[in-house]
Amino acid sequence: MRCEICGKKVTGKPVRTKIDNSIMSTCNDCSKFGKIQREPPRPNRGPGSRGSVGRRRTFRSQEPTHEVIEDYQKVIREAREKKGWSREDLGENIYEKVSVINRLESGKMVPDLKLARKLEKSLNITLLEKTEEAQLDESNSLNRRKATIGDVVRIKKVK
Ligand SMILES: [Zn+2]
């Protein structure tokens, strides 16, 4: 399959792109020139979609190998209660609204990278994990000494 615009060989699925009212099969690059047809359905984030919310999320930005752990809401709540903090206290500590804490602890909101790091620092917990297998054998000791992501990356480079 070749891209109908640039003629490059398309690896994987071609993108159906609407350009000047005609639909063409193009490569990813050329799809930017037109309107992509048949967008993938948006994930349902509404209430009652617990199944999809509970799944692990992969950060797509600059650090694609970091994932928020699956039981983050439990880890956050337990660490907070251990400190004797209310949700308001935690919110103040990380400069977030209480409603954010509420959604985090009820599992309705997966923290993004920035928020997860704030929570890690504030509560001395580990919310982010590397997806690579090297992380597995180190995770226990790292958890215990409240490693930050910076530490994890440094340790990996030294090895
Ligand atoms: Zn192309």
Short mmCIF file of N, CA and C and ligand atoms in Angstrom, two decimals:
data_model
loop_
_atom_site.label_atom_id
_atom_site.label_comp_id
_atom_site.label_asym_id
_atom_site.label_seq_id
_atom_site.Cartn_x
_atom_site.Cartn_y
_atom_site.Cartn_z
N MET A 1 0.85 -1.21 0.00
CA MET A 1 0.00 0.00 0.00
C MET A 1 0.88 1.24 0.00
N ARG A 2 0.62 2.12 -0.97
CA ARG A 2 1.40 3.35 -1.03
C ARG A 2 0.51 4.55 -0.76
N CYS A 3 1.11 5.55 -0.16
CA CYS A 3 0.38 6.77 0.14
C CYS A 3 -0.03 7.46 -1.16
N GLU A 4 -1.28 7.85 -1.26
CA GLU A 4 -1.76 8.45 -2.50
C GLU A 4 -1.27 9.88 -2.70
N ILE A 5 -0.63 10.42 -1.70
CA ILE A 5 -0.14 11.79 -1.84
C ILE A 5 1.35 11.84 -2.10
N CYS A 6 2.12 11.26 -1.19
CA CYS A 6 3.56 11.35 -1.36
C CYS A 6 4.14 10.11 -2.03
N GLY A 7 3.35 9.05 -2.16
CA GLY A 7 3.82 7.86 -2.84
C GLY A 7 4.72 6.98 -1.98
N LYS A 8 4.91 7.39 -0.74
CA LYS A 8 5.73 6.60 0.15
C LYS A 8 5.00 5.32 0.52
N LYS A 9 5.75 4.28 0.77
CA LYS A 9 5.14 3.04 1.21
C LYS A 9 4.59 3.24 2.62
N VAL A 10 3.34 2.84 2.82
CA VAL A 10 2.72 3.02 4.13
C VAL A 10 2.92 1.74 4.94
N THR A 11 3.57 1.89 6.06
CA THR A 11 3.68 0.75 6.95
C THR A 11 2.49 0.78 7.90
N GLY A 12 1.90 -0.36 8.09
CA GLY A 12 0.71 -0.40 8.94
C GLY A 12 -0.51 0.07 8.17
N LYS A 13 -1.46 0.56 8.90
CA LYS A 13 -2.72 0.95 8.25
C LYS A 13 -2.62 2.33 7.64
N PRO A 14 -3.08 2.50 6.41
CA PRO A 14 -3.12 3.85 5.84
C PRO A 14 -4.21 4.66 6.52
N VAL A 15 -4.04 5.96 6.49
CA VAL A 15 -5.03 6.86 7.10
C VAL A 15 -5.96 7.35 6.02
N ARG A 16 -7.26 7.25 6.28
CA ARG A 16 -8.23 7.79 5.31
C ARG A 16 -8.38 9.27 5.56
N THR A 17 -7.98 10.05 4.60
CA THR A 17 -7.92 11.50 4.77
C THR A 17 -8.77 12.19 3.72
N LYS A 18 -9.56 13.13 4.16
CA LYS A 18 -10.39 13.86 3.21
C LYS A 18 -9.66 15.12 2.77
N ILE A 19 -9.32 15.17 1.51
CA ILE A 19 -8.61 16.33 0.98
C ILE A 19 -9.36 16.81 -0.26
N ASP A 20 -9.73 18.07 -0.28
CA ASP A 20 -10.48 18.64 -1.40
C ASP A 20 -11.68 17.79 -1.77
N ASN A 21 -12.39 17.34 -0.79
CA ASN A 21 -13.61 16.58 -0.98
C ASN A 21 -13.42 15.18 -1.54
N SER A 22 -12.20 14.75 -1.70
CA SER A 22 -12.04 13.35 -2.06
C SER A 22 -11.29 12.63 -0.95
N ILE A 23 -11.66 11.38 -0.74
CA ILE A 23 -11.05 10.64 0.34
C ILE A 23 -9.89 9.83 -0.20
N MET A 24 -8.75 10.01 0.42
CA MET A 24 -7.55 9.34 -0.05
C MET A 24 -6.95 8.51 1.07
N SER A 25 -6.26 7.48 0.68
CA SER A 25 -5.52 6.70 1.67
C SER A 25 -4.10 7.22 1.71
N THR A 26 -3.73 7.72 2.85
CA THR A 26 -2.42 8.36 2.93
C THR A 26 -1.61 7.82 4.09
N CYS A 27 -0.35 8.20 4.12
CA CYS A 27 0.48 7.87 5.26
C CYS A 27 0.16 8.85 6.40
N ASN A 28 0.73 8.57 7.53
CA ASN A 28 0.47 9.41 8.70
C ASN A 28 0.83 10.87 8.46
N ASP A 29 1.97 11.08 7.81
CA ASP A 29 2.45 12.44 7.61
C ASP A 29 1.46 13.24 6.77
N CYS A 30 1.02 12.62 5.67
CA CYS A 30 0.17 13.35 4.74
C CYS A 30 -1.24 13.54 5.30
N SER A 31 -1.62 12.73 6.26
CA SER A 31 -2.96 12.88 6.82
C SER A 31 -3.13 14.25 7.45
N LYS A 32 -2.03 14.90 7.76
CA LYS A 32 -2.11 16.23 8.36
C LYS A 32 -2.67 17.25 7.38
N PHE A 33 -2.57 16.95 6.09
CA PHE A 33 -3.03 17.93 5.10
C PHE A 33 -4.54 17.96 4.99
N GLY A 34 -5.20 16.93 5.45
CA GLY A 34 -6.64 16.89 5.26
C GLY A 34 -7.36 16.55 6.54
N LYS A 35 -8.60 16.20 6.36
CA LYS A 35 -9.43 15.86 7.50
C LYS A 35 -9.47 14.34 7.61
N ILE A 36 -9.03 13.84 8.72
CA ILE A 36 -8.99 12.39 8.87
C ILE A 36 -10.41 11.83 9.00
N GLN A 37 -10.69 10.81 8.26
CA GLN A 37 -12.01 10.17 8.32
C GLN A 37 -12.01 9.09 9.39
N ARG A 38 -13.16 8.84 9.88
CA ARG A 38 -13.35 7.74 10.84
C ARG A 38 -12.35 7.81 11.98
N GLU A 39 -12.47 8.82 12.79
CA GLU A 39 -11.61 8.92 13.97
C GLU A 39 -11.93 7.79 14.93
N PRO A 40 -10.94 7.34 15.63
CA PRO A 40 -11.21 6.29 16.62
C PRO A 40 -12.17 6.81 17.68
N PRO A 41 -13.08 5.99 18.17
CA PRO A 41 -14.04 6.48 19.17
C PRO A 41 -13.34 6.95 20.42
N ARG A 42 -13.86 8.04 20.96
CA ARG A 42 -13.27 8.57 22.19
C ARG A 42 -13.56 7.64 23.35
N PRO A 43 -12.59 7.49 24.24
CA PRO A 43 -12.86 6.66 25.43
C PRO A 43 -13.97 7.26 26.26
N ASN A 44 -14.86 6.43 26.69
CA ASN A 44 -15.99 6.91 27.48
C ASN A 44 -15.54 7.21 28.90
N ARG A 45 -15.57 8.49 29.26
CA ARG A 45 -15.08 8.86 30.59
C ARG A 45 -16.22 9.16 31.55
N GLY A 46 -17.43 8.99 31.08
CA GLY A 46 -18.57 9.34 31.90
C GLY A 46 -18.72 8.40 33.09
N PRO A 47 -19.68 8.75 33.96
CA PRO A 47 -19.91 7.87 35.11
C PRO A 47 -20.41 6.50 34.64
N GLY A 48 -20.06 5.50 35.39
CA GLY A 48 -20.50 4.16 35.02
C GLY A 48 -19.55 3.47 34.08
N SER A 49 -18.43 4.09 33.79
CA SER A 49 -17.47 3.43 32.90
C SER A 49 -16.24 3.01 33.70
N ARG A 50 -16.49 2.44 34.83
CA ARG A 50 -15.39 2.08 35.73
C ARG A 50 -14.37 1.19 35.03
N GLY A 51 -14.86 0.32 34.20
CA GLY A 51 -13.97 -0.64 33.56
C GLY A 51 -12.82 0.02 32.85
N SER A 52 -13.11 1.06 32.08
CA SER A 52 -12.03 1.67 31.32
C SER A 52 -11.17 2.56 32.23
N VAL A 53 -11.78 3.15 33.23
CA VAL A 53 -11.02 4.04 34.10
C VAL A 53 -10.01 3.24 34.94
N GLY A 54 -10.40 2.03 35.28
CA GLY A 54 -9.53 1.22 36.13
C GLY A 54 -8.28 0.72 35.44
N ARG A 55 -8.29 0.76 34.14
CA ARG A 55 -7.11 0.26 33.42
C ARG A 55 -5.92 1.18 33.62
N ARG A 56 -4.76 0.62 33.41
CA ARG A 56 -3.56 1.44 33.52
C ARG A 56 -3.49 2.43 32.37
N ARG A 57 -2.95 3.57 32.67
CA ARG A 57 -2.76 4.58 31.63
C ARG A 57 -1.28 4.74 31.36
N THR A 58 -0.96 4.87 30.12
CA THR A 58 0.42 5.14 29.76
C THR A 58 0.54 6.60 29.39
N PHE A 59 1.53 7.26 29.90
CA PHE A 59 1.73 8.65 29.55
C PHE A 59 2.30 8.71 28.14
N ARG A 60 1.65 9.51 27.34
CA ARG A 60 2.05 9.53 25.95
C ARG A 60 3.03 10.65 25.65
N SER A 61 3.23 11.56 26.61
CA SER A 61 4.03 12.72 26.27
C SER A 61 5.51 12.38 26.16
N GLN A 62 6.30 12.94 27.04
CA GLN A 62 7.74 12.76 26.86
C GLN A 62 8.26 11.52 27.55
N GLU A 63 7.48 10.99 28.46
CA GLU A 63 7.98 9.84 29.18
C GLU A 63 7.01 8.68 29.05
N PRO A 64 7.04 8.06 27.91
CA PRO A 64 6.04 7.04 27.62
C PRO A 64 6.20 5.79 28.47
N THR A 65 7.26 5.68 29.23
CA THR A 65 7.46 4.44 29.96
C THR A 65 6.95 4.54 31.40
N HIS A 66 6.37 5.65 31.77
CA HIS A 66 5.86 5.76 33.13
C HIS A 66 4.36 5.52 33.18
N GLU A 67 3.96 4.69 34.10
CA GLU A 67 2.54 4.43 34.28
C GLU A 67 2.16 4.69 35.73
N VAL A 68 0.95 5.12 35.91
CA VAL A 68 0.43 5.24 37.27
C VAL A 68 0.02 3.85 37.73
N ILE A 69 0.39 3.51 38.94
CA ILE A 69 0.07 2.17 39.44
C ILE A 69 -1.44 1.98 39.50
N GLU A 70 -1.84 0.71 39.47
CA GLU A 70 -3.26 0.42 39.32
C GLU A 70 -4.08 0.81 40.55
N ASP A 71 -3.53 0.64 41.73
CA ASP A 71 -4.32 0.95 42.93
C ASP A 71 -3.89 2.28 43.54
N TYR A 72 -3.66 3.25 42.64
CA TYR A 72 -3.18 4.55 43.10
C TYR A 72 -4.12 5.18 44.13
N GLN A 73 -5.46 5.00 43.94
CA GLN A 73 -6.39 5.67 44.85
C GLN A 73 -6.22 5.16 46.28
N LYS A 74 -5.96 3.84 46.40
CA LYS A 74 -5.77 3.24 47.71
C LYS A 74 -4.46 3.75 48.33
N VAL A 75 -3.42 3.77 47.51
CA VAL A 75 -2.11 4.21 48.01
C VAL A 75 -2.18 5.66 48.50
N ILE A 76 -2.87 6.50 47.73
CA ILE A 76 -2.98 7.90 48.12
C ILE A 76 -3.75 8.03 49.43
N ARG A 77 -4.89 7.34 49.49
CA ARG A 77 -5.73 7.50 50.68
C ARG A 77 -5.02 6.98 51.93
N GLU A 78 -4.39 5.80 51.79
CA GLU A 78 -3.75 5.23 52.97
C GLU A 78 -2.58 6.08 53.44
N ALA A 79 -1.81 6.60 52.51
CA ALA A 79 -0.67 7.44 52.89
C ALA A 79 -1.15 8.72 53.55
N ARG A 80 -2.25 9.27 53.02
CA ARG A 80 -2.78 10.49 53.59
C ARG A 80 -3.28 10.24 55.02
N GLU A 81 -4.01 9.13 55.19
CA GLU A 81 -4.55 8.85 56.52
C GLU A 81 -3.44 8.57 57.53
N LYS A 82 -2.37 7.95 57.05
CA LYS A 82 -1.24 7.68 57.92
C LYS A 82 -0.65 8.97 58.46
N LYS A 83 -0.66 9.99 57.63
CA LYS A 83 -0.14 11.28 58.07
C LYS A 83 -1.13 12.03 58.94
N GLY A 84 -2.35 11.51 59.02
CA GLY A 84 -3.37 12.19 59.79
C GLY A 84 -3.92 13.42 59.09
N TRP A 85 -3.79 13.41 57.76
CA TRP A 85 -4.26 14.55 56.99
C TRP A 85 -5.69 14.33 56.53
N SER A 86 -6.44 15.40 56.48
CA SER A 86 -7.73 15.36 55.80
C SER A 86 -7.48 15.58 54.31
N ARG A 87 -8.54 15.37 53.54
CA ARG A 87 -8.37 15.62 52.11
C ARG A 87 -8.05 17.09 51.85
N GLU A 88 -8.61 17.96 52.69
CA GLU A 88 -8.31 19.39 52.56
C GLU A 88 -6.82 19.64 52.81
N ASP A 89 -6.29 18.98 53.84
CA ASP A 89 -4.87 19.15 54.15
C ASP A 89 -4.00 18.76 52.95
N LEU A 90 -4.33 17.62 52.39
CA LEU A 90 -3.54 17.15 51.25
C LEU A 90 -3.67 18.13 50.08
N GLY A 91 -4.90 18.58 49.86
CA GLY A 91 -5.11 19.53 48.77
C GLY A 91 -4.26 20.78 48.95
N GLU A 92 -4.23 21.28 50.17
CA GLU A 92 -3.44 22.47 50.43
C GLU A 92 -1.96 22.20 50.21
N ASN A 93 -1.55 21.03 50.63
CA ASN A 93 -0.13 20.69 50.54
C ASN A 93 0.37 20.62 49.11
N ILE A 94 -0.47 20.17 48.20
CA ILE A 94 -0.01 20.05 46.81
C ILE A 94 -0.68 21.10 45.92
N TYR A 95 -1.33 22.08 46.54
CA TYR A 95 -1.95 23.17 45.78
C TYR A 95 -2.98 22.66 44.78
N GLU A 96 -3.82 21.75 45.24
CA GLU A 96 -4.91 21.29 44.40
C GLU A 96 -6.21 21.45 45.17
N LYS A 97 -7.31 21.51 44.42
CA LYS A 97 -8.60 21.63 45.08
C LYS A 97 -8.99 20.31 45.73
N VAL A 98 -9.83 20.41 46.75
CA VAL A 98 -10.29 19.19 47.43
C VAL A 98 -11.02 18.29 46.44
N SER A 99 -11.71 18.89 45.51
CA SER A 99 -12.45 18.07 44.54
C SER A 99 -11.51 17.18 43.75
N VAL A 100 -10.30 17.66 43.52
CA VAL A 100 -9.31 16.84 42.82
C VAL A 100 -8.94 15.64 43.68
N ILE A 101 -8.70 15.90 44.97
CA ILE A 101 -8.36 14.81 45.89
C ILE A 101 -9.51 13.80 45.95
N ASN A 102 -10.72 14.32 46.03
CA ASN A 102 -11.89 13.44 46.07
C ASN A 102 -11.91 12.51 44.86
N ARG A 103 -11.69 13.09 43.69
CA ARG A 103 -11.76 12.28 42.48
C ARG A 103 -10.61 11.28 42.41
N LEU A 104 -9.44 11.71 42.90
CA LEU A 104 -8.29 10.81 42.91
C LEU A 104 -8.57 9.60 43.80
N GLU A 105 -9.05 9.89 45.00
CA GLU A 105 -9.21 8.81 45.98
C GLU A 105 -10.39 7.91 45.66
N SER A 106 -11.31 8.40 44.85
CA SER A 106 -12.42 7.53 44.46
C SER A 106 -12.11 6.83 43.14
N GLY A 107 -10.93 7.07 42.63
CA GLY A 107 -10.53 6.39 41.40
C GLY A 107 -11.19 6.95 40.16
N LYS A 108 -11.79 8.10 40.27
CA LYS A 108 -12.47 8.68 39.11
C LYS A 108 -11.52 9.47 38.24
N MET A 109 -10.35 9.73 38.78
CA MET A 109 -9.40 10.54 38.02
C MET A 109 -8.01 9.93 38.18
N VAL A 110 -7.38 9.67 37.06
CA VAL A 110 -6.01 9.17 37.10
C VAL A 110 -5.09 10.38 37.09
N PRO A 111 -4.20 10.50 38.07
CA PRO A 111 -3.34 11.68 38.10
C PRO A 111 -2.42 11.70 36.89
N ASP A 112 -2.20 12.87 36.34
CA ASP A 112 -1.20 12.96 35.27
C ASP A 112 0.19 12.98 35.90
N LEU A 113 1.18 13.01 35.04
CA LEU A 113 2.56 12.87 35.51
C LEU A 113 2.91 13.91 36.57
N LYS A 114 2.53 15.15 36.30
CA LYS A 114 2.89 16.25 37.19
C LYS A 114 2.21 16.08 38.56
N LEU A 115 0.92 15.75 38.50
CA LEU A 115 0.16 15.59 39.73
C LEU A 115 0.67 14.37 40.51
N ALA A 116 0.96 13.30 39.79
CA ALA A 116 1.45 12.09 40.46
C ALA A 116 2.76 12.37 41.18
N ARG A 117 3.60 13.18 40.56
CA ARG A 117 4.88 13.49 41.20
C ARG A 117 4.70 14.34 42.44
N LYS A 118 3.74 15.25 42.36
CA LYS A 118 3.47 16.08 43.54
C LYS A 118 3.00 15.20 44.69
N LEU A 119 2.11 14.26 44.37
CA LEU A 119 1.58 13.38 45.39
C LEU A 119 2.68 12.48 45.96
N GLU A 120 3.54 12.01 45.08
CA GLU A 120 4.64 11.17 45.54
C GLU A 120 5.51 11.91 46.55
N LYS A 121 5.83 13.13 46.23
CA LYS A 121 6.68 13.93 47.10
C LYS A 121 5.98 14.23 48.41
N SER A 122 4.75 14.63 48.31
CA SER A 122 4.02 15.07 49.48
C SER A 122 3.74 13.92 50.44
N LEU A 123 3.45 12.75 49.91
CA LEU A 123 3.04 11.63 50.75
C LEU A 123 4.11 10.56 50.91
N ASN A 124 5.25 10.76 50.30
CA ASN A 124 6.30 9.74 50.32
C ASN A 124 5.80 8.40 49.80
N ILE A 125 5.16 8.45 48.67
CA ILE A 125 4.67 7.21 48.08
C ILE A 125 5.20 7.08 46.66
N THR A 126 4.97 5.95 46.07
CA THR A 126 5.35 5.75 44.68
C THR A 126 4.09 5.48 43.88
N LEU A 127 3.81 6.37 42.96
CA LEU A 127 2.61 6.22 42.13
C LEU A 127 2.97 5.87 40.69
N LEU A 128 4.17 6.20 40.31
CA LEU A 128 4.58 5.97 38.93
C LEU A 128 5.52 4.80 38.87
N GLU A 129 5.35 3.99 37.86
CA GLU A 129 6.28 2.89 37.69
C GLU A 129 6.70 2.82 36.25
N LYS A 130 7.91 2.31 36.08
CA LYS A 130 8.41 2.14 34.74
C LYS A 130 7.81 0.85 34.18
N THR A 131 7.57 0.86 32.88
CA THR A 131 6.97 -0.32 32.28
C THR A 131 8.00 -1.37 31.92
N GLU A 132 9.24 -0.97 31.93
CA GLU A 132 10.28 -1.93 31.54
C GLU A 132 10.49 -2.96 32.64
N GLU A 133 10.98 -4.12 32.25
CA GLU A 133 11.09 -5.21 33.20
C GLU A 133 12.17 -4.94 34.24
N ALA A 134 13.12 -4.09 33.93
CA ALA A 134 14.19 -3.80 34.88
C ALA A 134 13.63 -3.21 36.16
N GLN A 135 12.47 -2.62 36.04
CA GLN A 135 11.88 -1.95 37.18
C GLN A 135 11.42 -2.95 38.23
N LEU A 136 11.03 -4.14 37.77
CA LEU A 136 10.39 -5.09 38.67
C LEU A 136 11.26 -5.48 39.87
N ASP A 137 12.51 -5.85 39.59
CA ASP A 137 13.31 -6.35 40.70
C ASP A 137 13.75 -5.24 41.65
N GLU A 138 13.62 -4.00 41.21
CA GLU A 138 14.07 -2.92 42.08
C GLU A 138 12.92 -2.25 42.83
N SER A 139 11.71 -2.50 42.38
CA SER A 139 10.59 -1.70 42.87
C SER A 139 10.44 -1.79 44.39
N ASN A 140 10.67 -2.97 44.96
CA ASN A 140 10.47 -3.10 46.40
C ASN A 140 11.39 -2.20 47.21
N SER A 141 12.67 -2.30 46.94
CA SER A 141 13.60 -1.51 47.72
C SER A 141 13.40 -0.02 47.44
N LEU A 142 13.02 0.28 46.21
CA LEU A 142 12.83 1.68 45.87
C LEU A 142 11.62 2.24 46.60
N ASN A 143 10.56 1.45 46.66
CA ASN A 143 9.38 1.90 47.36
C ASN A 143 9.72 2.24 48.80
N ARG A 144 10.53 1.39 49.38
CA ARG A 144 10.81 1.55 50.81
C ARG A 144 11.60 2.82 51.07
N ARG A 145 12.50 3.14 50.16
CA ARG A 145 13.24 4.37 50.45
C ARG A 145 12.72 5.53 49.60
N LYS A 146 11.42 5.56 49.47
CA LYS A 146 10.70 6.68 48.85
C LYS A 146 11.44 7.34 47.69
N ALA A 147 11.75 6.53 46.71
CA ALA A 147 12.49 7.05 45.58
C ALA A 147 11.64 7.99 44.75
N THR A 148 12.23 8.99 44.22
CA THR A 148 11.54 9.83 43.25
C THR A 148 11.87 9.29 41.88
N ILE A 149 11.12 9.76 40.89
CA ILE A 149 11.39 9.30 39.54
C ILE A 149 12.81 9.65 39.14
N GLY A 150 13.27 10.79 39.59
CA GLY A 150 14.65 11.19 39.29
C GLY A 150 15.64 10.13 39.74
N ASP A 151 15.41 9.60 40.93
CA ASP A 151 16.28 8.54 41.44
C ASP A 151 16.24 7.33 40.54
N VAL A 152 15.02 6.96 40.18
CA VAL A 152 14.87 5.75 39.38
C VAL A 152 15.64 5.88 38.08
N VAL A 153 15.50 7.05 37.46
CA VAL A 153 16.18 7.24 36.19
C VAL A 153 17.69 7.19 36.40
N ARG A 154 18.15 7.83 37.46
CA ARG A 154 19.57 7.84 37.71
C ARG A 154 20.11 6.43 37.94
N ILE A 155 19.39 5.69 38.72
CA ILE A 155 19.84 4.32 39.02
C ILE A 155 19.92 3.51 37.74
N LYS A 156 18.92 3.68 36.89
CA LYS A 156 18.92 2.91 35.65
C LYS A 156 20.12 3.26 34.79
N LYS A 157 20.50 4.54 34.79
CA LYS A 157 21.62 4.93 33.93
C LYS A 157 22.93 4.39 34.45
N VAL A 158 23.06 4.30 35.75
CA VAL A 158 24.31 3.83 36.35
C VAL A 158 24.55 2.39 35.99
N LYS A 159 23.50 1.62 35.93
CA LYS A 159 23.62 0.17 35.71
C LYS A 159 24.29 -0.18 34.40
ZN ZN B 1 2.24 10.45 2.38
#
